[in-house]
mmCIF file of C-alpha atoms in Angstrom:
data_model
loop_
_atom_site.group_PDB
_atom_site.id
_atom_site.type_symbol
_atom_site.label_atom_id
_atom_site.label_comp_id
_atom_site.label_asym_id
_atom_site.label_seq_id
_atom_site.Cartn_x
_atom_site.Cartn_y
_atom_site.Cartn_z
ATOM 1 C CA UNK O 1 84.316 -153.765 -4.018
ATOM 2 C CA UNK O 2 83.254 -152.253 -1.149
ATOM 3 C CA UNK O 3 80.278 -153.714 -0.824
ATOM 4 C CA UNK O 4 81.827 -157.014 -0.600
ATOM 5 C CA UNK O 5 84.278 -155.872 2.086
ATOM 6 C CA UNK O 6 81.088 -154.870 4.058
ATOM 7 C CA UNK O 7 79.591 -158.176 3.530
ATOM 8 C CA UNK O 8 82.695 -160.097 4.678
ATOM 9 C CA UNK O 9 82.386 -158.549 7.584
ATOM 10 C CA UNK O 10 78.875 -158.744 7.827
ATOM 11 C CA UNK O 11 79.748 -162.472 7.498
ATOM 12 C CA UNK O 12 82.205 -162.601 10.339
ATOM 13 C CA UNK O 13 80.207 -160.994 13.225
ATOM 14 C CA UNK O 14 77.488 -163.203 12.147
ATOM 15 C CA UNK O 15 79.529 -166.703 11.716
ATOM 16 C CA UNK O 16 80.788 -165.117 15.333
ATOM 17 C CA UNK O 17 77.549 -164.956 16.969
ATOM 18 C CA UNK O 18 76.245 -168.172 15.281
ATOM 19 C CA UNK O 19 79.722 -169.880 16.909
ATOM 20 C CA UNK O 20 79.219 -168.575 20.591
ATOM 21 C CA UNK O 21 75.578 -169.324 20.304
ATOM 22 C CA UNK O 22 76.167 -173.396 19.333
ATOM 23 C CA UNK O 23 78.844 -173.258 22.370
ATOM 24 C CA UNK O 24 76.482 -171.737 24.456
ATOM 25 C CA UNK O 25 73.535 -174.052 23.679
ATOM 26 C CA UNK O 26 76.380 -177.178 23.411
ATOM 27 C CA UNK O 27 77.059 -177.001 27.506
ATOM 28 C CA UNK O 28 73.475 -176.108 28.538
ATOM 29 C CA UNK O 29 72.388 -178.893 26.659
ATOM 30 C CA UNK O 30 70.870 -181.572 29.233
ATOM 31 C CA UNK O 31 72.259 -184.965 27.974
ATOM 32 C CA UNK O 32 75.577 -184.028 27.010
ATOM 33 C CA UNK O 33 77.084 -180.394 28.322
ATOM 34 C CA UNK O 34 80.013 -180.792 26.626
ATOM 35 C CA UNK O 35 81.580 -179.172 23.679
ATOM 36 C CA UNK O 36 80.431 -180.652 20.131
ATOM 37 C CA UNK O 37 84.085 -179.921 18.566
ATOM 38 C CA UNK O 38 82.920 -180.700 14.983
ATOM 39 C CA UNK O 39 80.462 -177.772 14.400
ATOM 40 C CA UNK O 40 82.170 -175.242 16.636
ATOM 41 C CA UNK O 41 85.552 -175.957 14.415
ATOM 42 C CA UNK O 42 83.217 -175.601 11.301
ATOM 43 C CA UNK O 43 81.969 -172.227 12.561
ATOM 44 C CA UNK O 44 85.143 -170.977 14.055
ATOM 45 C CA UNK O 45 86.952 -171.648 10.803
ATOM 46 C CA UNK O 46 83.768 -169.808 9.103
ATOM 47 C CA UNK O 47 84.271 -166.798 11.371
ATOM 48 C CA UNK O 48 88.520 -166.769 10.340
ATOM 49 C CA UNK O 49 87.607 -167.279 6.648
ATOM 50 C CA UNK O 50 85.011 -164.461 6.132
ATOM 51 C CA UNK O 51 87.728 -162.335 8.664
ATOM 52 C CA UNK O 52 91.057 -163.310 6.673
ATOM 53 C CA UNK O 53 88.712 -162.478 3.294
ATOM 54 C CA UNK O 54 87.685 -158.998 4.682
ATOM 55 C CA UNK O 55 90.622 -157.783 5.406
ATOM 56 C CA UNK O 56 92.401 -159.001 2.138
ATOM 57 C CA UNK O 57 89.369 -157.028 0.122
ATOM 58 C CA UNK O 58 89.775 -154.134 2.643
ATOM 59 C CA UNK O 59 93.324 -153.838 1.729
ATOM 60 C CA UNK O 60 92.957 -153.888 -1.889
ATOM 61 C CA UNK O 61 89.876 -151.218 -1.660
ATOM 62 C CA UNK O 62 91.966 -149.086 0.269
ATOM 63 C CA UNK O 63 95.183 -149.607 -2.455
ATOM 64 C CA UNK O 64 93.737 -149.774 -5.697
ATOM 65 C CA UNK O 65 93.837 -145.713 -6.472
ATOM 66 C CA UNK O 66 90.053 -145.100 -6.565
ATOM 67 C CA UNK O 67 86.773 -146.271 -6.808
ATOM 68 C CA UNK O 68 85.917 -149.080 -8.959
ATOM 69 C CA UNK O 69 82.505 -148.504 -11.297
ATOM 70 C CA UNK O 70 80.466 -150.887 -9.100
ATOM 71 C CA UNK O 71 81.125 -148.746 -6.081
ATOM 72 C CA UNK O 72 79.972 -145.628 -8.167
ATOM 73 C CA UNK O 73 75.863 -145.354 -7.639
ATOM 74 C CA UNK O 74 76.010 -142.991 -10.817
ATOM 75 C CA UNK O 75 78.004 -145.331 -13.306
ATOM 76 C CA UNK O 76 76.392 -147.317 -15.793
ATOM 77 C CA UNK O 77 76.543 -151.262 -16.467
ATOM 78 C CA UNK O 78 79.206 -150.779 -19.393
ATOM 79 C CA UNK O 79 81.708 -148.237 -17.293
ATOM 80 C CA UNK O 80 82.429 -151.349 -15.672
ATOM 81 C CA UNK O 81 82.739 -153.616 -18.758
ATOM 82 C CA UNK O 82 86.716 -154.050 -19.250
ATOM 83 C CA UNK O 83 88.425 -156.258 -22.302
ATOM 84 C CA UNK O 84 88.244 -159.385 -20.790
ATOM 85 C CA UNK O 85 90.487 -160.970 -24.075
ATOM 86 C CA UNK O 86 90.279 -162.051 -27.928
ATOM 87 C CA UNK O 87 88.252 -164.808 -28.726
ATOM 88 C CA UNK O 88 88.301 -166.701 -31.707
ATOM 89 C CA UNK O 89 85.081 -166.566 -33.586
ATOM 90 C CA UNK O 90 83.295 -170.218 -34.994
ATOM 91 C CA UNK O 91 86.134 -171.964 -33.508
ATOM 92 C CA UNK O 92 85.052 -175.378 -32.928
ATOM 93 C CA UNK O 93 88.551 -176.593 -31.172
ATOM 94 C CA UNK O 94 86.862 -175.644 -27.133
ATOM 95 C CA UNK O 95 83.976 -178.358 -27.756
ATOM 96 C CA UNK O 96 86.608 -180.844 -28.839
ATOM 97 C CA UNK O 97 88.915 -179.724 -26.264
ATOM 98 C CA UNK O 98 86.145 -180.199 -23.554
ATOM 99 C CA UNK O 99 84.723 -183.487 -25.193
ATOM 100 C CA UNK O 100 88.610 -184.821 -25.296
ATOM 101 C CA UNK O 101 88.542 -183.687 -21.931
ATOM 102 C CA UNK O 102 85.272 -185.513 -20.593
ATOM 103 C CA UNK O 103 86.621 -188.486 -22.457
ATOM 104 C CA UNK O 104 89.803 -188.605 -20.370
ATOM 105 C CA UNK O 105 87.616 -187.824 -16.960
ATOM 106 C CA UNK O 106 85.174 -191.018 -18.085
ATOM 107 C CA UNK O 107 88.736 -193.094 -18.836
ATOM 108 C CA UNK O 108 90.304 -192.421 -15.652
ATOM 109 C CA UNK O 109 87.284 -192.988 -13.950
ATOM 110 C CA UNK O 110 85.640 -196.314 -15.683
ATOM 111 C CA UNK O 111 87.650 -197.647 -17.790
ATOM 112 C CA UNK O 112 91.422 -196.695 -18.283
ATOM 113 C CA UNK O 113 91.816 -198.067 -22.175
ATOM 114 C CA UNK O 114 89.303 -195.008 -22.808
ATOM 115 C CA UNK O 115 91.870 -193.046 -21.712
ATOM 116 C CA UNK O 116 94.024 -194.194 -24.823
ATOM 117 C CA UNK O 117 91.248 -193.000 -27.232
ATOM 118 C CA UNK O 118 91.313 -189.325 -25.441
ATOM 119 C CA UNK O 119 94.471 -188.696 -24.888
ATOM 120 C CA UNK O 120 95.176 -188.208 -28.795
ATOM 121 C CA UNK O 121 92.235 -186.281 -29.430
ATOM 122 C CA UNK O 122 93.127 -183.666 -26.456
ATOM 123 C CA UNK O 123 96.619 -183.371 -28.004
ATOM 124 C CA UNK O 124 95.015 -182.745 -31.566
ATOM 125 C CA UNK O 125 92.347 -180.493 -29.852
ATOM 126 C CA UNK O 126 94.878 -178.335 -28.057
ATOM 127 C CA UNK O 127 97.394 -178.065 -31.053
ATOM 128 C CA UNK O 128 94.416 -176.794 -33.163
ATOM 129 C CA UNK O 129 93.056 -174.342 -31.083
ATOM 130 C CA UNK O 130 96.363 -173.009 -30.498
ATOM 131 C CA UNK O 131 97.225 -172.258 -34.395
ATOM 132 C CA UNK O 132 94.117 -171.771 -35.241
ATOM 133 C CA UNK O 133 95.116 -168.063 -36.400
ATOM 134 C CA UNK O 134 97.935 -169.363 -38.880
ATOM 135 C CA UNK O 135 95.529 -171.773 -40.787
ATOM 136 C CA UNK O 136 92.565 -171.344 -43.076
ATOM 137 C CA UNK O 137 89.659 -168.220 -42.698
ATOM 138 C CA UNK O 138 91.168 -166.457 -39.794
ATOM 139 C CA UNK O 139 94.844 -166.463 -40.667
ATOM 140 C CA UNK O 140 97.522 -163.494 -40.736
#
């Protein structure tokens, strides 16, 4: 984590000399010498983002009780490797989920009776994958 504090900051000073730079070069410019508001908002905002994001990762660094493994130059890939959940195996209900769910993206956007077709099978795909532990090969 600390390596992405650094590079937040990193960020910052750069989006921060990129910003006074495109002032800079804004007034000396010949045909204008004005202020082009649009980029120097985009690059001010830039500057404020990677800030507001450094300090927030700065803060938890300095609060979370110790040195995460990817901070550690000594740890290996699976210290860092935490339960990330349980996952049912063969299920088949996510594809129909995400199909139901592409269908209903393709109704809203092209046609809105396709809608009416999806909007079932998301229900059906979403009630499935739910029980899918009380029914069948994987019940208890």
């Amino acid at each position: 984590m600390k390596a992405n504090v650094n590079l937040f900051w990193i960020l910052a000073v750069f989006f921060a000399i990129v910003d006074v730079t495109y002032i800079v070069w804004g007034l000396n410019d010949v045909n204008h010498g004005t202020i082009e508001w649009a980029g120097t908002t985009a690059l001010t905002l830039s500057t404020l983002l990677a800030l507001f994001l450094g300090f927030y990762l700065n803060r938890v660094h300095r609060h979370q009780g110790g040195e995460l493994p990817e901070d550690i130059l000594s740890s290996n890939i699976d210290d860092g490797d935490p339960e990330l959940g349980h996952f049912a195996p063969w299920s088949w209900w996510p594809i129909i989920l995400a199909g139901g769910g592409a269908l209903m993206m393709l109704g809203l956007s092209a046609g809105f009776w396709i809608s009416f077709i999806a909007a079932p099978l998301l229900l059906v795909a979403v009630i499935g994958w739910t029980y899918e532990y009380y029914r069948g090969y994987h019940a208890h």
